[in-house]
Amino acid sequence: MRAAAPAGDTAATVPFTHQPALVLELARAQELDVGAIRAAAGLADMPAALTLAQWRELLAATLRAFGSAEAPFVLGRHLLPGHYGAASHALREAASLRDALERLVRFQPRLSPLLVPRLHVEGGLAVLYWTDACRLGALRPALVEMQMSAVASCCRWLAGRALPWTFCFDRAAARHAEQHEVHLGTALRFGCQLDAMLIDAHWLDEPWPAAAHPGAVAASRAAEQAAGAEAMPRALLAALYDLLLDRVGDPPALEEAAAAFGFSPATFKRRLALEGTHYQAELDQVRRHECLRLFRFGGLDNEAAARHLGFHDAANFRRSFKRWTGSTPALLRRGLFDFPA
């Protein structure tokens, strides 16, 4: 889904009574020392809301305290739909997989604060993939596992049956891949160019049990409107991705992007540096993801892909592509999303 205008906020927060409280309660149920977890995260007390960085550190400390490769999957099973106000209610009222995924995307700041879910449907395939809302570093693989477990479990509960997802990971096979099979199933792909869940698009509009209730349509719309009224700001990296994806064929210069967010170029650079990134890296990520789409669904050759992404010649595009992916366009095309019909 492409945004028409940026609306990022580096001060995006997570209410403590939402996911942080849930995760700490799950830790307490396992007889873990919640006080020690908070101390390890640098939280002497618990404010009404955590910054994304504080929530990241608290979650990292919780996972260390669990000390188990299956902890992300176990925590993920409890995350969605959750009890996060109207956004969770709207997710529970979803009448189909499409409804659920679109609401997960729309209400991301409440439902998935650290990882930004993005939905793309094309060529008979639905792709749910994630980008960072803030700097995640070494924590990202565990968060991806947690969010995949959350989405798969939530959709299983809402649909009344398990759905045939394929799980793709932007990394080599994990040392504890058996945990992935136990919690996600055997349809696993490692060494992909993004973290994503794939499913045949015909599942998107299969009616779910919520759709059969009297007044279901009105209840679903009311829940979505209420969640919209409680919408929280998107983090800067999430909004910047939106802007760059919308302008992928003619990307703005750094100065133009900074102005779109109300920053001077120097301030914009500092804000991105605080997230452990820089403008070119964020633009390269968007271009890489768009290449995956073009090669999987568009059937474009290098020259056409280069033109689409604003490159002046195919040779420059190939060099950039090798830098983004570590592969050549020809090699990537052969194995990209080899998804069964």
Coordinates of N, CA and C in Angstrom, one line a residue, residues 5 49 55 64-65 150 163 175 181 189 235 262 285 297 305:
A5 N 1.5 10.9 1.2 CA 2.3 11.9 1.9 C 2.9 11.3 3.2
A49 N 3.9 5.3 28.7 CA 4.2 4.8 27.3 C 5.7 4.7 27.2
W55 N 10.9 0.0 24.2 CA 10.2 -1.2 24.0 C 11.1 -2.3 23.4
R64 N 16.1 -12.6 26.4 CA 17.3 -13.1 27.0 C 16.9 -13.9 28.3
A65 N 15.9 -13.3 29.0 CA 15.5 -14.0 30.2 C 14.9 -15.3 30.0
A150 N 2.7 -14.5 15.4 CA 1.6 -13.8 15.8 C 0.5 -13.7 14.7
L163 N -4.0 -21.7 8.0 CA -3.9 -21.3 6.6 C -2.5 -21.7 6.0
R175 N 20.1 -21.9 13.3 CA 20.7 -23.1 14.0 C 19.6 -24.0 14.6
E181 N 9.9 -25.2 12.3 CA 8.9 -26.2 11.8 C 7.9 -26.5 12.9
R189 N 11.4 -21.0 3.8 CA 12.4 -20.7 2.8 C 13.4 -19.8 3.5
A235 N 6.3 5.8 12.8 CA 7.7 6.2 13.1 C 8.4 6.7 11.8
G262 N 9.5 18.2 7.5 CA 9.7 19.4 8.3 C 11.0 19.5 8.9
Q285 N 17.1 0.1 0.1 CA 16.1 -0.9 0.6 C 14.8 -0.9 -0.2
F297 N 6.8 -10.4 -10.6 CA 5.5 -10.2 -11.1 C 5.5 -9.5 -12.5
A305 N 13.8 -2.6 -15.9 CA 13.8 -2.4 -14.5 C 14.7 -1.2 -14.1

